[in-house]
Coordinates of C-alpha atoms in Angstrom, one line a residue:
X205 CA 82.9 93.2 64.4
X206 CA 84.6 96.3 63.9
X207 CA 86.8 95.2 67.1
X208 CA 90.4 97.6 67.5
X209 CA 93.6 94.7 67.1
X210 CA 96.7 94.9 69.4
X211 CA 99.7 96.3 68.5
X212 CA 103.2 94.5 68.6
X213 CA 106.0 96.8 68.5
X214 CA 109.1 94.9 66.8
X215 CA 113.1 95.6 66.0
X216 CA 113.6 95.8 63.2
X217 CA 117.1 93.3 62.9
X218 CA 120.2 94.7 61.2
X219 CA 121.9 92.8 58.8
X220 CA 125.5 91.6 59.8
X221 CA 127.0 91.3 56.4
X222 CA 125.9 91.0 52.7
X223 CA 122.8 89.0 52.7
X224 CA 122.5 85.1 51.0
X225 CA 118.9 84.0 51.2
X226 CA 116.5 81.9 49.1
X227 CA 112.7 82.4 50.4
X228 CA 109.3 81.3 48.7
X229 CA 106.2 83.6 49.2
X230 CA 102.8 82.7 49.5
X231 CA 99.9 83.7 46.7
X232 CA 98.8 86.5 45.9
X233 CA 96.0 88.4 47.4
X234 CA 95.1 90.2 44.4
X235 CA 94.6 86.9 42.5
X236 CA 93.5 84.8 45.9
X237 CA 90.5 87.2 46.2
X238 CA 89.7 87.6 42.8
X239 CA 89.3 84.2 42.1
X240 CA 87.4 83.5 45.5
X241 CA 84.8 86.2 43.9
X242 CA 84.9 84.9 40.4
X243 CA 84.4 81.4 41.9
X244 CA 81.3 82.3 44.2
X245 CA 79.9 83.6 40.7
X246 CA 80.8 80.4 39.2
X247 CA 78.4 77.6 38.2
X248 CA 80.0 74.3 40.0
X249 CA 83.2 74.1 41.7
X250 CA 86.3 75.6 42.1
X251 CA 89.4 75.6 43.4
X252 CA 92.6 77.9 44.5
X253 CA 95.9 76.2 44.3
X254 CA 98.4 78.3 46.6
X255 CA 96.6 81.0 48.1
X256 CA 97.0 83.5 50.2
X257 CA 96.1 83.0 53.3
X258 CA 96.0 86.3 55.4
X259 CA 93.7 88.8 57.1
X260 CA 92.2 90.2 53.9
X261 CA 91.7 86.6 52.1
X262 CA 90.4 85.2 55.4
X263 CA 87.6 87.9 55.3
X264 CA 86.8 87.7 51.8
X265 CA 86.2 84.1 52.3
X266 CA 84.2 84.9 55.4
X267 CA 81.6 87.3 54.0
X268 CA 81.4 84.5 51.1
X269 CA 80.2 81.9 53.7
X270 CA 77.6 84.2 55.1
X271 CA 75.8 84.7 52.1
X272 CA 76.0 81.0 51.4
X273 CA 78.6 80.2 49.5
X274 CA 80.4 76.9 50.4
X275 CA 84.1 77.7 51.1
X276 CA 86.6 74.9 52.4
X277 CA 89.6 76.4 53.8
X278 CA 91.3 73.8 55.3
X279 CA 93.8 72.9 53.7
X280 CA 96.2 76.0 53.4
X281 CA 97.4 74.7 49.9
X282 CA 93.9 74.0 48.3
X283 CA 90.9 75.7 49.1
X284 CA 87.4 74.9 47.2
X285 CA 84.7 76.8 46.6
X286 CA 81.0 75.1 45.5
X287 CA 78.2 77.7 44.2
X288 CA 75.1 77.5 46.0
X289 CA 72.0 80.5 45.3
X290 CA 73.5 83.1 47.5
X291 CA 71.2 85.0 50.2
X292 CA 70.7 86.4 53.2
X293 CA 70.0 87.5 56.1
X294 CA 73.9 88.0 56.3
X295 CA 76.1 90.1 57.9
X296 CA 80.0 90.9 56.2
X297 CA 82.7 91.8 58.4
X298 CA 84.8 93.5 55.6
X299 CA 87.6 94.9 58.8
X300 CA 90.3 96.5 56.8
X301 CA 89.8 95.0 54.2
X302 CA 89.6 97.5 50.8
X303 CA 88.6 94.6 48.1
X304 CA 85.6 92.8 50.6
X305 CA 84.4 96.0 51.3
X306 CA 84.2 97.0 47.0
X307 CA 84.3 93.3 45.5
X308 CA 81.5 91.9 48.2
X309 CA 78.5 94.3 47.9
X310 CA 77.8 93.4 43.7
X311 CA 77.7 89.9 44.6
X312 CA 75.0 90.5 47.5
X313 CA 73.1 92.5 44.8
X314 CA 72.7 89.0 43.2
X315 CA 71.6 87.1 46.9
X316 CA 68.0 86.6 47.7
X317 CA 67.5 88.7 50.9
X318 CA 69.3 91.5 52.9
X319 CA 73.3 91.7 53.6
X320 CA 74.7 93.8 55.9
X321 CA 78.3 95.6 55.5
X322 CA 80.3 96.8 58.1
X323 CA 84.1 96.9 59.6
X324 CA 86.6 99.0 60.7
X325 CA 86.2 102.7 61.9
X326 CA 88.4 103.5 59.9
X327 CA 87.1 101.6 56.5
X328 CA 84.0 103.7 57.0
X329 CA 86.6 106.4 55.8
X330 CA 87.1 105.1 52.6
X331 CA 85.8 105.8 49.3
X332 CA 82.8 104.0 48.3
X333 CA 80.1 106.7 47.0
X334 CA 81.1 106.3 43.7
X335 CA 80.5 102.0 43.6
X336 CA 77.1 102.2 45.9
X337 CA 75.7 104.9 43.1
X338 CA 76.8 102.6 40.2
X339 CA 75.0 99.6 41.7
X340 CA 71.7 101.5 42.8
X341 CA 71.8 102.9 39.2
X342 CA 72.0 99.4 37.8
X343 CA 69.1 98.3 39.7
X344 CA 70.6 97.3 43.3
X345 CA 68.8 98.4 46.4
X346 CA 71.1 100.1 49.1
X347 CA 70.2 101.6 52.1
X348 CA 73.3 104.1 53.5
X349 CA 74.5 107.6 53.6
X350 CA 77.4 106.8 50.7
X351 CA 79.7 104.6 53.1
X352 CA 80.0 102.0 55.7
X353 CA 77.5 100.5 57.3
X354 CA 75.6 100.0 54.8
X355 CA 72.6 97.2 53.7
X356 CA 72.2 95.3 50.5
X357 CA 68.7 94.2 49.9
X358 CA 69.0 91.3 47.0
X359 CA 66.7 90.6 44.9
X360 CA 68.7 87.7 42.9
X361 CA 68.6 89.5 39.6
X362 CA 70.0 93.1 39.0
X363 CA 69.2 94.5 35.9
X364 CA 72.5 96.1 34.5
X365 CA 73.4 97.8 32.0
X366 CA 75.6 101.3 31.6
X367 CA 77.1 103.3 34.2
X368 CA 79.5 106.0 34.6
X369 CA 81.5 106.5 37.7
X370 CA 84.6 108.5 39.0
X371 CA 87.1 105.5 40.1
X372 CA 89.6 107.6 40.6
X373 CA 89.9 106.5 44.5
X374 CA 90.3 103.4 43.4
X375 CA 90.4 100.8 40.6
X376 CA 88.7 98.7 42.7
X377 CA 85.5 100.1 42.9
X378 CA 85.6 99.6 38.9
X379 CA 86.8 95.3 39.4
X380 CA 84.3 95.5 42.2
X381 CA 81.5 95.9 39.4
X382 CA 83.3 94.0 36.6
X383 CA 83.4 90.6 38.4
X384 CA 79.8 90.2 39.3
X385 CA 78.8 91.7 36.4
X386 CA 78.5 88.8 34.1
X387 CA 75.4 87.5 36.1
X388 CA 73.7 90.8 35.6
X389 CA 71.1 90.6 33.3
X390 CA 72.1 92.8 30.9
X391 CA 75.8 92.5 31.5
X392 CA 77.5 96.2 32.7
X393 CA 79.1 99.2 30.7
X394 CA 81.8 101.0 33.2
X395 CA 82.7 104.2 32.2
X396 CA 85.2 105.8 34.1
X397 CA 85.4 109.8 34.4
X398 CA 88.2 111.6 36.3
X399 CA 91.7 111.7 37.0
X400 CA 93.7 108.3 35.2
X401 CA 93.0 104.8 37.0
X402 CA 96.0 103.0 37.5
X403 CA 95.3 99.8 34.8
X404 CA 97.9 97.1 36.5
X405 CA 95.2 95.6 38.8
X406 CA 92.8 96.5 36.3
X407 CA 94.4 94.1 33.7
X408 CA 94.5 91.8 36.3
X409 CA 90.8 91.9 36.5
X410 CA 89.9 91.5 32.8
X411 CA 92.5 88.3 32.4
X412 CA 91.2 86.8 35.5
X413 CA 87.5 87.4 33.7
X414 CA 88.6 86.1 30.6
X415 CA 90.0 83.1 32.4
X416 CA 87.0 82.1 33.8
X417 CA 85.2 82.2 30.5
X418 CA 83.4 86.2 30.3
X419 CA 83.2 88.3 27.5
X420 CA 85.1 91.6 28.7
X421 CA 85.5 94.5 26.1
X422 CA 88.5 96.9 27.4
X423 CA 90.0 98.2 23.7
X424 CA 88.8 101.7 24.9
X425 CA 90.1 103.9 27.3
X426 CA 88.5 104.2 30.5
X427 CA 85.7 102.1 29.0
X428 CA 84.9 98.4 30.7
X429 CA 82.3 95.9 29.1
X430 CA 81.3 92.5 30.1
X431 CA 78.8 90.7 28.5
X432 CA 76.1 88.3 30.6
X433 CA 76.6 84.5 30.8
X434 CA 77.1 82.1 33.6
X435 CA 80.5 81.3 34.5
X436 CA 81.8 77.8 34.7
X437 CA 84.2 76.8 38.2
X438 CA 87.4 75.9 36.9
X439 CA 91.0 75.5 38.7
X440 CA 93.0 78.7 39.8
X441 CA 96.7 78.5 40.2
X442 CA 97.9 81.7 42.4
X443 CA 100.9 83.0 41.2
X444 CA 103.3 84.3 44.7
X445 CA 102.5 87.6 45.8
X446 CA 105.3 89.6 43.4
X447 CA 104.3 92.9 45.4
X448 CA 104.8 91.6 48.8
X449 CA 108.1 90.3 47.0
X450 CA 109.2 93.8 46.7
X451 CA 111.1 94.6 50.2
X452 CA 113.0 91.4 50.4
X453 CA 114.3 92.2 46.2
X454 CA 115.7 95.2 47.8
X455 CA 117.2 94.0 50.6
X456 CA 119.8 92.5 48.3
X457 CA 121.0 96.4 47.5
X458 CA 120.8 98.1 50.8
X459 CA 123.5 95.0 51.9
X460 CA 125.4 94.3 48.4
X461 CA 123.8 90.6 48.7
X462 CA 122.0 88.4 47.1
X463 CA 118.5 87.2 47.7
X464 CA 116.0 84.4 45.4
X465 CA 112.3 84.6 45.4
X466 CA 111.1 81.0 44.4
X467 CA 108.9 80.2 41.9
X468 CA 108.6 83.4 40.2
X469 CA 106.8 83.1 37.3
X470 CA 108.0 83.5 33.7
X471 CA 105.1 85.5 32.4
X472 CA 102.6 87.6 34.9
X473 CA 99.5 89.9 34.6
X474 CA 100.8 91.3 38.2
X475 CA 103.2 94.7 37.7
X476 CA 106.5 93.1 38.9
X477 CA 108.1 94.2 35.1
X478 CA 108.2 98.0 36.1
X479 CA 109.4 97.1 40.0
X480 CA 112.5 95.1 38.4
X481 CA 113.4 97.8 36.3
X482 CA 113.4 100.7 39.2
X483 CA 115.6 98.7 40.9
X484 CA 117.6 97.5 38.3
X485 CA 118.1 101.6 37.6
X486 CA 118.9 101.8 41.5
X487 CA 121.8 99.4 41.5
X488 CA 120.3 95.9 41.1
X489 CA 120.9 92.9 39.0
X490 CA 117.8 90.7 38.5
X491 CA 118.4 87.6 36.8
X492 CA 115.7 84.4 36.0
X493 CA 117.0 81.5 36.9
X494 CA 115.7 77.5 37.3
X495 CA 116.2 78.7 41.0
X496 CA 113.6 81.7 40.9
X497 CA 114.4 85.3 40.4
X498 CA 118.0 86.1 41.9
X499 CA 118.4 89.8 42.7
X500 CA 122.0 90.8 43.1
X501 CA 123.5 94.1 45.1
X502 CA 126.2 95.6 43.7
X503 CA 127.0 97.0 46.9
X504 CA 125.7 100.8 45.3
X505 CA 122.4 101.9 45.5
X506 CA 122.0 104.5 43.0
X507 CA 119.2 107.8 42.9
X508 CA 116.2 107.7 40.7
X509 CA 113.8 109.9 39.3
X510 CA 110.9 108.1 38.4
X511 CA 107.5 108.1 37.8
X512 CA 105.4 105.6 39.7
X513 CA 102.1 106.1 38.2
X514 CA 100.1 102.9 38.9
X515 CA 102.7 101.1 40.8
X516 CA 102.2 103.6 43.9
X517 CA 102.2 100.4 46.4
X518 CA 106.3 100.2 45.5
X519 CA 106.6 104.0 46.4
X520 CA 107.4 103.5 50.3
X521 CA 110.4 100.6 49.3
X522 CA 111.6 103.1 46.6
X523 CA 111.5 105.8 48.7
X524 CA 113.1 103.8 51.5
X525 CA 116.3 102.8 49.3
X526 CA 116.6 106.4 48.0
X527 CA 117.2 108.1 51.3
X528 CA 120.8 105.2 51.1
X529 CA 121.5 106.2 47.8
X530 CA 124.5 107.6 46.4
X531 CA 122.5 110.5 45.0
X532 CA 118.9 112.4 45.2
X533 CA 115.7 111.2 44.0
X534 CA 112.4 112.4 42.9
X535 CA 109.5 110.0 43.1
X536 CA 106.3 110.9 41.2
X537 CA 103.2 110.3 39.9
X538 CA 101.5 109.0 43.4
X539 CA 99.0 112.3 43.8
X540 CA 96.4 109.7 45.0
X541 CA 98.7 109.1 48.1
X542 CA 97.8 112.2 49.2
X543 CA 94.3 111.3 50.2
X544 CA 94.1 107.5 49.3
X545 CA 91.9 105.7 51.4
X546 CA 91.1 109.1 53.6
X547 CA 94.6 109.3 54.8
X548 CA 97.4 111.1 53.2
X549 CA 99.6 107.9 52.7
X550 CA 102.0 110.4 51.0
X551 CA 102.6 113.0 54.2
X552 CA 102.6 109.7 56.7
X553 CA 105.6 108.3 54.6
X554 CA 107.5 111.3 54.2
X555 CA 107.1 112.0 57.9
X556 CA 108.5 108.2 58.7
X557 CA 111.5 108.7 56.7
X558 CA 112.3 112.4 58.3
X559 CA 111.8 110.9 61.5
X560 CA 115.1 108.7 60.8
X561 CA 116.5 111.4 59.9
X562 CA 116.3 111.6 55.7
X563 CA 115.7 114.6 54.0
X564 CA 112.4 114.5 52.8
X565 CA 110.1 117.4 50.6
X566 CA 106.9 116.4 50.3
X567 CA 105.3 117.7 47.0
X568 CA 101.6 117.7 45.9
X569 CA 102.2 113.9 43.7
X570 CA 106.0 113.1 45.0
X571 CA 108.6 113.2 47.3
X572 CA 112.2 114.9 46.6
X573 CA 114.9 112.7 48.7
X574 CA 118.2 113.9 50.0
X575 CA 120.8 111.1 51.3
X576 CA 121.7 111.9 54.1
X577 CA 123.0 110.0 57.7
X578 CA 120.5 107.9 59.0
X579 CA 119.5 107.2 62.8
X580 CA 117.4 104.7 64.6
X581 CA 114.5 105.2 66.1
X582 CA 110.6 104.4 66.3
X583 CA 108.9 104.1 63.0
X584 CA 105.1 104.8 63.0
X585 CA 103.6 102.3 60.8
X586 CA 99.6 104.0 61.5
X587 CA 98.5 100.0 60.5
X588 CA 99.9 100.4 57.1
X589 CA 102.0 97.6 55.7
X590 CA 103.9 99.7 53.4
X591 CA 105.5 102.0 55.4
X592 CA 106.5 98.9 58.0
X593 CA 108.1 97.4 55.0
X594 CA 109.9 100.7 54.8
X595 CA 111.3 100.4 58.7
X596 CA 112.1 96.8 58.4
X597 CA 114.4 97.8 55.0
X598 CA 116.4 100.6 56.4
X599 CA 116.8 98.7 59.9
X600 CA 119.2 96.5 58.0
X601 CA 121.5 99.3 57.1
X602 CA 120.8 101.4 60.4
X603 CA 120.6 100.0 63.9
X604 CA 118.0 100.9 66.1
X605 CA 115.5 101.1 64.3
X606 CA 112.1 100.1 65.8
X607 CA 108.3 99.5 64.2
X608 CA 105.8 100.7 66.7
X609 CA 103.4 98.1 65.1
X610 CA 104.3 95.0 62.9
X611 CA 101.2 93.1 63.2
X612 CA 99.8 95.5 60.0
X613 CA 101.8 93.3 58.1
X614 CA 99.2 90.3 58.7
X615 CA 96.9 92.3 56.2
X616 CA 98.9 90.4 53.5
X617 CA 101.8 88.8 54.3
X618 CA 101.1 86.8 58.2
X619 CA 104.3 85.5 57.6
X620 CA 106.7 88.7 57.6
X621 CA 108.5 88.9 60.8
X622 CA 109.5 85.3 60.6
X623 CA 110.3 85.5 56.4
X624 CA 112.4 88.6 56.9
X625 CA 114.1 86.9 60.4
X626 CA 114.8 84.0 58.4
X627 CA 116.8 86.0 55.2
X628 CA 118.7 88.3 58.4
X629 CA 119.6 84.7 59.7
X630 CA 119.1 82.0 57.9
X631 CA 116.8 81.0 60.7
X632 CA 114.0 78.2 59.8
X633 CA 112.3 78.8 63.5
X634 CA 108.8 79.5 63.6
X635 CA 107.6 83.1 64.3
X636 CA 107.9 83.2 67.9
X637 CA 111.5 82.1 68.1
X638 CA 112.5 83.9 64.7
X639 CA 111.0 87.5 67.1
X640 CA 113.5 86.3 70.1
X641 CA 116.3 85.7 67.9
X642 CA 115.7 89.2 66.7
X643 CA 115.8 90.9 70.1
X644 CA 118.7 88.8 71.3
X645 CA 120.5 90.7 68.8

């Protein structure tokens, strides 16, 4: 528990030519672990068709065992899930892991007996005040100073009811509460006060609930209700992960090529409309076809000013393209960055982009971008999967360039270096000859 992982520094390969790759990605992890949740909730069975499979998932599923639940993994392409009366004594290793750490704690105010949380250092960082109030003010028993480590002591039954919080952190401490809350006795009320919550993953939330058969009010703003009643298991289909999708989209503009994500899907609750159109403004051509979606470089990548309000986990690929644009760009709307998590996300990815040698002003919710000569170098990634996104992009245009840490990328996507290996070169390999081919050159 709470044990520091190894780094593996990795080049980041440059493309030789305009790229012409087809690549399928795996599910989800906002859907994966929302539906593992739901499903623990669930009266009966369920199961996850296409899944993600990946640090956070793999965790989530974890802390589900501990308390009980009955979660078959083994089979990469199916798991199940069987409700049992969840309880304790357990212990959650939540790692890194933002959604365990938020999503996990409601459902042990349901168990019968005492759950302990912990993970990380650097989780113990993060936001979670505003969540542990909410639940001790809806009749949960918590013992901790506002953060990680922290107890649950279940009771089975929480009473419910109203409750205002700032979620301004993060939307997650607000689907944390929503999820569970349908076995609540008296349902929830989430009010949200503070700065705007970005709604994408919060729609994402309420469809998922309304999927699996809860009543959830959202007409007003900032407002979240869900009425009590038992849940019923049913089948989850994961759509792919259309966020993870987002650095290999725009590898087809930094090299005028083209490249086809497989089985996108027609209609989504995920926020992949809005990352389409910013690069569409930049210089690409998406196009649905029986194939997938086929994003097409024109061989231009153009500036953008933008504002990325609720789509802040595309602001390190945007920002990436815009320092090999044909003009400036001013990125905005991503405040949050600034001290998201207890890091300033913002400053780090500014800073990673100067180091290559863009010209970067960091501004209290943006970045202004100057196009300017790029140079290879090392990239820090400080274990976020973003800004290694980031290096691996503009290493296709710029030799050199070098991640000091790719293994962040595990935290959703396990599968990166050998994916991106395999659209450079068309190379099948499996992830240990894909990272040879790659320092062979």
């Amino acid at each position: 528990m709470c044990g520091v992982e190894a780094h593996l520094p990795w080049p980041a390969p440059t493309a030789p030519g305009p790229l012409d790759a087809s690549l399928r990605l795996p599910g989800s992890k906002s859907m994966t672990a929302r539906a593992l949740v739901l499903a623990a909730n669930s009266l009966g069975s369920s199961t996850l068709r296409g899944p993600l499979r990946a640090r956070d998932t793999e965790l989530m599923a974890a802390g589900l065992r501990a308390m009980g639940c009955h979660v078959s993994t083994v089979d990469d392409n199916l798991w199940l899930l069987r409700s049992r009366p969840l309880q304790g004594p357990a212990r959650v290793d939540v790692g890194l892991a933002g959604s365990v750490m938020r999503f996990l704690p409601p459902v042990a105010s349901l168990a019968t007996g005492v759950v302990s949380f912990d993970g990380h250092p650097r989780s113990r960082r993060r936001p979670m005040a505003p969540l542990i109030g909410a639940l001790r003010s809806l009749g949960a028993r918590i013992d901790t100073e506002n953060g990680l480590p922290f107890t649950v002591h279940g009771a089975g039954r929480i009473t419910g009811g109203e409750v205002t919080l700032d979620a301004s952190a993060s939307s997650q401490l607000v689907t944390g509460l929503l999820l569970s809350a349908s076995g609540f006795d008296r349902g929830v009320v989430v009010r949200h006060v503070g700065p705007p919550v970005p709604r994408p993953h919060l729609d994402l939330t309420v469809h998922m609930l309304r999927a699996a058969g809860a009543g959830v009010d959202d007409s007003r703003p900032d407002v979240w209700s869900v009425e009590p009643g038992r849940l019923n298991g049913r089948a989850w289909s994961i759509e792919p992960d259309l966020s993870s999708a987002a650095p290999f989209l725009a590898a087809a503009l930094v090299t005028g090529g083209t490249v086809t994500v497989q089985g996108w899907p027609p209609t989504t609750s995920q926020p992949a409309h809005r990352l389409l159109d910013l690069l569409g403004r930049m210089g690409g051509r998406p196009a649905m076809t029986p194939r997938g979606l086929v994003m097409r470089g024109t061989g231009a990548v153009h500036g953008l000013s933008a504002d990325l309000t609720g789509i802040s986990e595309y602001a390190a690929i945007l920002a990436a393209l815009a320092t090999v644009a044909d003009s400036p760009s001013h990125l905005f709307g991503m405040g949050q960055l600034r001290g998201h998590e207890g890091a300033d996300e913002l400053g780090r990815l500014a800073a990673a982009l100067t180091g290559l040698g863009a010209g970067v002003t960091l501004e209290p919710d943006g970045l202004r971008i100057r196009p300017r000569p790029l140079r290879g170098g090392t990239l820090r990634t400080h274990g976020d999967r973003h800004l290694a996104h980031a290096g691996a992009l503009l290493g296709l245009a710029v030799e050199g360039v070098r991640l000091d840490d790719v293994t962040c990328t595990a935290k959703t996507l396990p599968e990166f270096p050998r994916l991106w290996s395999s659209m450079v070169y068309g190379y099948e390999g499996d992830s240990a000859e894909a990272e040879a081919r790659i320092r062979r050159g």
